[in-house]
Amino acid sequence: MTAAAVTSRDAAAPASTTVALPDSPDLLHLLPREGAVSWVRRGEGLVGWGEADRLEVSGPGALAEAAAWWAERTAGSTDDGVGVPGSGPVVFASIAFDPAAGTSVFVVPEVVVGRRGGVAWVTTTGDADPRDVLPASREPLLPPPSRLRYADGALDPATWCGAVSAAVDRIGDGDLAKVVLARDLLVTADVPLDPRRLLGRLAERFPDCWTFAVDGLLGATPELLLRRTGRQLSARVLAGTAPRGAGAEDERLAAGLLSSAKDRAEHALAVDSLVRALDPYCTALSVPDGPSLLTLANVRHLATDVVGTQRRSGARGRAGLLELVDAVHPTAAVCGTPPDRAAAVIAELEGMGRDRYAGPVGWLDGRGDGEFGLALRCAQLGDSDPCSARLFAGCGIVAGSDPAAELAETQSKFAAFQAALEG
């Protein structure tokens, strides 16, 4: 079953107009309190607001339907005076972890402001003049919460550890090689949560992550599922995590992660799953011999950057970014190996619906360029209660995984968003 777009397919898509900006604005400071979308890393990227169009879609073929909708929508009039990835018409997307079962959301903002390599621009969709849409001053932030109450989500810690033990037993029996199990944590504040404050705090603490917001799901992801620029494809795979420490302990933890046979095996499964899915679409694919360390404020990850060149002919040469995303997701980094068996174990043991957590999140422009990360280190703000949010964290379970250590890893990952809430 597929949900219909808010705008009828028969309706003419509003024209989009892009103009260069003389100055490079602080993107996150432009956002209004309501309806903000974001994809920002180290001050560059895209933000937007307003809603010129929207598609909510689910069921088999959901991403193919979304791709057809976007192609039809961008076949209309555009005036792009900048001509870089992210200029012209842009759709922000937050895709369900399981696109066939969950609901994926695609939002075309009325206003998009971008910044890349010293070039800044603004795009409007509809009648507004792009020269008149930037706010003269920032809308005041809501006051920060003075009290936060946390509650267990679907599973309490002890029950979740039991699920991890059960998963380790399945792996030992040979049912699968890896499965990613996640937890959720519920939080309620004494005042409404301001997404702009949360995004600002996340961007400040995690500058090497992509700070994202789409339809109430916001976070700072360190994992780039897939970027497409022309025919150049790239991805950053993360799997294998260690906490940070102080002084010499921090260096010991880093060296331990890089030399850990368990973590390197988990990481290799994630890289292999991406490469297998992406290779048929590429004429060349470059994969480093081994992982490097990605150091964040609260944790370290094993990281591998993969780069490829998409084919120029045949059906796979014509594949757009959403088809490519559909082909590579879910990787072993967020699901497991083999993916069909891992997904069944997740459904049996995890005890919660992931919705759009761990699904692709990012943007796509009218040329077919775009970036999608995985919705990690994130929270879904409450739809009916602006004072509430649902936080998510997960970890890869392989042979030898210790439930207590995996629980501690989820707590380290929750800390990323908790710091934004509590700061």
XYZ file of C-alpha atoms in Angstrom:
423
model
C 0.000 0.000 0.000
C 1.363 3.396 -0.937
C 0.476 6.767 0.574
C -0.364 9.508 -1.907
C 1.673 12.639 -2.299
C 0.270 15.794 -0.769
C 0.463 17.415 -4.188
C -1.359 15.651 -7.016
C 0.850 14.216 -9.746
C -1.344 16.012 -12.259
C -0.624 19.398 -10.733
C 2.109 21.514 -12.318
C 5.193 21.696 -10.113
C 6.052 25.238 -9.009
C 9.138 26.728 -10.617
C 12.362 26.961 -8.621
C 14.793 29.873 -8.743
C 18.379 29.875 -7.441
C 20.587 32.916 -6.947
C 24.064 33.275 -5.494
C 24.495 34.990 -2.134
C 27.207 37.616 -1.653
C 28.004 36.306 1.833
C 28.241 32.817 3.347
C 25.660 32.621 6.123
C 25.729 30.400 9.192
C 23.265 27.849 7.854
C 21.865 26.551 11.135
C 21.299 30.104 12.405
C 18.854 30.717 9.555
C 16.399 28.027 10.606
C 12.960 28.869 11.963
C 11.412 27.080 14.912
C 8.981 25.014 12.822
C 9.475 22.896 9.722
C 13.276 23.013 9.520
C 15.283 20.571 7.399
C 19.068 20.263 7.563
C 22.120 18.494 6.163
C 25.231 20.315 7.429
C 28.843 19.304 8.094
C 31.570 21.747 9.153
C 29.311 24.667 8.268
C 28.642 23.499 4.708
C 25.608 21.784 3.261
C 21.932 22.634 2.987
C 19.138 23.890 5.223
C 15.557 24.674 4.358
C 12.102 25.557 5.624
C 8.523 25.715 4.451
C 6.901 22.935 2.479
C 6.295 23.336 -1.248
C 5.533 19.642 -1.669
C 5.639 16.373 0.212
C 5.518 12.647 -0.512
C 4.945 9.912 2.030
C 5.388 6.464 0.544
C 5.614 2.844 1.680
C 5.294 -0.632 0.275
C 7.219 -2.658 -2.300
C 8.851 -0.352 -4.808
C 8.565 2.666 -2.500
C 11.880 4.217 -3.534
C 11.232 3.582 -7.226
C 7.942 5.426 -6.832
C 9.696 8.284 -5.049
C 12.319 8.471 -7.813
C 9.608 8.663 -10.478
C 7.789 11.360 -8.502
C 10.977 13.435 -8.168
C 11.884 13.023 -11.862
C 8.419 14.198 -12.855
C 8.561 17.059 -10.413
C 11.938 18.347 -11.633
C 10.960 18.194 -15.299
C 9.392 21.667 -14.935
C 10.821 25.150 -15.007
C 14.045 25.873 -13.095
C 16.330 28.885 -13.040
C 19.663 27.907 -11.486
C 22.293 30.611 -11.594
C 24.799 28.638 -9.467
C 25.027 25.147 -10.956
C 26.689 23.203 -8.145
C 25.506 20.054 -6.327
C 22.580 21.088 -4.127
C 21.573 24.183 -6.105
C 18.310 24.226 -8.025
C 15.357 22.140 -6.813
C 16.138 19.906 -3.822
C 14.171 17.272 -1.932
C 15.103 16.235 1.605
C 14.366 12.598 2.447
C 14.130 10.431 5.531
C 13.645 6.824 4.438
C 12.278 4.057 6.632
C 14.704 1.396 7.816
C 12.442 -1.040 5.969
C 11.002 1.011 3.078
C 8.506 -1.728 2.205
C 6.975 -1.739 5.707
C 7.634 1.737 7.105
C 6.764 5.189 5.823
C 9.441 7.229 4.046
C 9.108 11.011 3.935
C 10.223 13.328 1.097
C 9.964 17.098 1.627
C 10.520 19.847 -0.958
C 11.150 23.048 1.051
C 9.882 26.424 -0.073
C 13.319 27.855 0.741
C 16.717 26.118 0.610
C 19.993 27.827 1.518
C 23.253 26.139 0.587
C 26.947 26.622 1.143
C 29.756 24.680 -0.542
C 33.415 25.517 -1.099
C 32.995 29.229 -0.444
C 29.910 29.496 -2.681
C 26.537 30.249 -1.072
C 23.092 30.362 -2.647
C 19.382 30.403 -1.970
C 16.670 28.518 -3.874
C 12.956 29.202 -3.681
C 10.184 26.987 -4.998
C 7.039 28.900 -5.875
C 6.415 32.598 -6.260
C 8.757 34.001 -3.603
C 11.758 36.020 -4.763
C 14.914 34.351 -3.377
C 16.365 37.778 -2.623
C 13.575 38.453 -0.120
C 13.335 35.227 1.906
C 16.326 35.307 4.254
C 15.410 36.369 7.799
C 16.763 39.725 8.956
C 17.460 38.290 12.403
C 17.288 34.944 14.135
C 14.007 33.951 15.724
C 14.717 33.656 19.487
C 15.413 30.172 20.779
C 13.015 28.596 23.219
C 14.417 28.348 26.762
C 16.429 25.172 27.423
C 14.884 22.489 29.624
C 15.766 22.610 33.293
C 14.527 19.074 33.952
C 14.617 15.911 31.831
C 13.004 12.584 32.709
C 14.249 9.415 31.001
C 12.345 6.155 30.730
C 13.068 2.778 29.151
C 11.745 2.292 25.649
C 10.599 -1.055 24.277
C 13.038 -3.117 26.382
C 14.628 -2.416 29.740
C 18.426 -2.887 29.882
C 18.308 -6.377 31.405
C 15.814 -7.648 28.818
C 17.838 -6.092 26.009
C 20.975 -7.839 27.266
C 18.997 -11.067 27.132
C 18.216 -10.336 23.493
C 21.935 -9.837 22.829
C 22.701 -13.191 24.469
C 20.078 -14.856 22.296
C 21.599 -13.257 19.196
C 25.088 -14.492 20.161
C 23.660 -18.002 20.515
C 22.122 -17.771 17.019
C 25.474 -16.676 15.637
C 27.210 -19.550 17.433
C 24.703 -21.978 15.904
C 25.632 -20.714 12.448
C 22.293 -19.001 11.702
C 24.053 -15.741 10.764
C 27.390 -13.933 11.113
C 26.235 -10.570 12.496
C 23.090 -8.785 13.598
C 22.641 -5.165 14.692
C 20.386 -4.761 17.712
C 19.129 -1.331 18.762
C 17.443 0.178 21.830
C 15.241 3.191 22.300
C 15.123 5.611 25.225
C 12.243 7.976 25.975
C 12.810 11.490 27.282
C 10.388 14.153 28.497
C 11.400 17.751 29.194
C 9.677 20.380 31.308
C 9.451 22.750 28.292
C 9.043 22.209 24.521
C 12.260 21.073 22.843
C 13.693 23.522 20.302
C 15.124 21.612 17.308
C 17.420 24.538 16.449
C 19.115 24.372 19.852
C 19.577 20.610 19.470
C 20.994 20.913 15.945
C 23.375 23.669 17.026
C 24.658 21.648 19.954
C 25.124 18.541 17.799
C 26.980 20.477 15.095
C 29.249 22.116 17.679
C 30.144 18.844 19.412
C 30.332 16.646 16.308
C 31.680 18.826 13.474
C 32.808 15.786 11.446
C 29.281 14.345 11.434
C 26.380 15.337 9.186
C 23.825 17.217 11.282
C 20.431 16.353 9.829
C 16.755 17.098 10.369
C 13.798 15.842 8.325
C 10.204 15.728 9.558
C 11.078 15.693 13.258
C 13.912 13.151 13.014
C 17.177 14.874 13.856
C 20.678 13.870 14.772
C 24.354 13.869 13.846
C 25.399 10.867 11.793
C 29.025 9.866 11.266
C 28.125 7.385 8.508
C 27.764 8.368 4.850
C 25.739 5.672 3.114
C 26.209 7.070 -0.395
C 27.120 10.327 -2.132
C 26.637 10.842 -5.861
C 28.302 13.722 -7.733
C 27.898 13.168 -11.451
C 29.165 9.599 -11.829
C 31.428 9.735 -8.805
C 30.130 7.631 -5.887
C 31.503 7.578 -2.352
C 30.599 6.114 1.024
C 31.981 5.988 4.554
C 31.417 2.666 6.324
C 31.557 2.511 10.117
C 31.482 -0.600 12.282
C 33.440 -1.352 15.427
C 33.262 1.114 18.315
C 35.255 1.979 21.429
C 34.575 4.594 24.122
C 36.864 7.572 24.734
C 39.087 7.826 27.785
C 41.384 10.336 29.467
C 45.089 10.717 28.676
C 46.973 7.475 28.135
C 43.760 5.481 28.590
C 42.310 7.150 25.499
C 45.300 6.072 23.404
C 45.111 2.547 24.830
C 41.425 2.295 23.860
C 42.209 3.557 20.354
C 44.999 1.029 19.845
C 42.790 -1.713 21.244
C 40.016 -0.927 18.784
C 42.369 -0.883 15.801
C 43.859 -4.261 16.793
C 40.611 -5.938 17.927
C 39.927 -9.089 15.910
C 36.247 -8.955 16.875
C 35.782 -5.331 15.795
C 37.778 -5.768 12.588
C 35.686 -8.806 11.668
C 32.491 -6.839 12.313
C 33.849 -3.980 10.210
C 34.832 -6.251 7.334
C 31.284 -7.619 7.139
C 29.920 -4.070 6.805
C 32.423 -3.094 4.093
C 31.875 -6.319 2.158
C 28.086 -5.882 2.149
C 28.365 -2.360 0.709
C 30.947 -3.380 -1.910
C 28.912 -6.380 -3.068
C 25.822 -4.213 -3.549
C 27.634 -1.312 -5.225
C 30.079 -3.202 -7.460
C 27.564 -4.104 -10.232
C 26.866 -0.379 -10.748
C 30.526 0.621 -11.044
C 33.341 0.439 -13.580
C 35.860 1.107 -10.822
C 35.654 0.715 -7.055
C 38.447 1.619 -4.649
C 38.500 -0.011 -1.202
C 41.386 0.529 1.287
C 43.198 -2.547 2.567
C 42.099 -1.880 6.128
C 40.116 0.535 8.285
C 41.243 3.787 9.854
C 40.091 5.378 13.104
C 37.342 8.011 13.167
C 37.572 9.944 16.439
C 34.462 11.681 17.764
C 33.800 13.481 21.031
C 32.303 10.456 22.764
C 33.469 7.355 20.826
C 35.862 6.067 18.163
C 34.858 3.979 15.165
C 36.650 1.842 12.633
C 36.059 3.622 9.312
C 36.569 2.800 5.641
C 36.009 5.285 2.804
C 34.916 3.614 -0.447
C 35.024 5.460 -3.806
C 33.600 4.302 -7.137
C 32.715 5.430 -10.653
C 29.234 4.590 -11.921
C 28.844 2.868 -15.289
C 27.976 5.010 -18.308
C 25.743 2.528 -20.137
C 23.056 -0.057 -19.527
C 20.331 -0.097 -16.902
C 22.809 0.280 -14.048
C 24.420 3.228 -15.758
C 21.020 4.930 -15.825
C 20.359 4.246 -12.130
C 19.636 7.340 -10.088
C 20.699 7.940 -6.517
C 17.496 6.562 -4.981
C 17.917 3.303 -6.915
C 21.505 3.096 -5.708
C 20.407 3.756 -2.123
C 17.788 1.029 -2.477
C 20.474 -1.363 -3.718
C 22.973 -0.801 -0.895
C 20.582 -0.419 2.065
C 20.547 -2.041 4.544
C 24.258 -2.733 4.865
C 25.671 -4.989 7.542
C 26.483 -1.813 9.497
C 22.826 -1.346 10.478
C 21.270 -4.775 9.788
C 23.666 -7.714 9.685
C 24.907 -10.624 7.578
C 23.199 -12.197 5.752
C 20.742 -9.278 5.625
C 17.522 -11.269 5.236
C 18.315 -13.503 8.199
C 19.561 -10.577 10.266
C 16.361 -8.627 9.553
C 14.293 -11.576 10.780
C 16.322 -11.775 13.999
C 15.935 -8.004 14.521
C 12.158 -8.315 14.151
C 12.111 -11.191 16.643
C 14.499 -9.914 19.327
C 14.645 -6.126 19.189
C 11.111 -5.561 20.460
C 10.500 -2.175 18.794
C 9.688 -0.578 15.476
C 12.680 1.303 14.059
C 10.542 3.538 11.832
C 13.112 5.845 10.169
C 15.942 5.183 12.640
C 18.957 3.600 10.840
C 17.328 4.363 7.493
C 18.856 6.565 4.779
C 18.550 10.320 5.357
C 19.770 13.149 3.161
C 18.982 15.108 0.001
C 18.715 14.831 -3.772
C 18.799 17.617 -6.358
C 17.324 17.902 -9.841
C 20.555 16.796 -11.554
C 20.661 13.544 -9.604
C 23.449 14.614 -7.248
C 22.937 14.135 -3.540
C 24.086 12.703 -0.228
C 22.515 10.111 2.036
C 23.752 9.121 5.460
C 22.284 6.661 7.919
C 19.992 8.092 10.588
C 22.145 7.314 13.631
C 22.859 9.240 16.863
C 19.377 10.629 16.485
C 15.982 11.198 18.055
C 12.412 11.486 16.825
C 10.713 14.498 18.368
C 7.215 13.831 19.656
C 4.450 14.458 17.120
C 1.766 15.227 19.694
C 3.960 16.272 22.637
C 6.645 18.891 21.819
C 8.275 18.200 25.190
C 9.110 14.580 24.339
C 11.512 12.642 22.151
C 12.528 9.057 21.399
C 16.282 8.374 21.242
C 17.936 5.437 19.449
C 21.240 3.583 19.679
C 22.422 0.215 18.409
C 25.478 -1.984 18.020
C 26.679 -4.876 15.941
C 26.495 -8.292 17.551
C 29.015 -10.901 16.371
C 30.573 -14.050 17.792
C 32.165 -13.146 21.105
C 29.968 -10.116 21.806
C 29.462 -9.488 25.519
C 25.960 -8.230 26.445
C 27.231 -5.879 29.188
C 29.806 -4.350 26.851
C 27.201 -3.915 24.119
C 24.852 -2.225 26.591
C 27.671 0.158 27.552
C 28.227 0.910 23.847
C 24.580 1.903 23.407
C 24.859 4.162 26.434
C 27.929 5.856 24.879
C 25.954 6.419 21.691
C 22.896 7.745 23.540
C 25.244 10.253 25.169
C 25.672 12.068 21.848
C 22.064 13.230 21.809
C 21.744 13.457 25.581
C 24.540 16.040 25.608
C 22.545 18.136 23.140
C 19.449 17.868 25.316
C 21.227 18.624 28.562
C 23.576 21.369 27.409
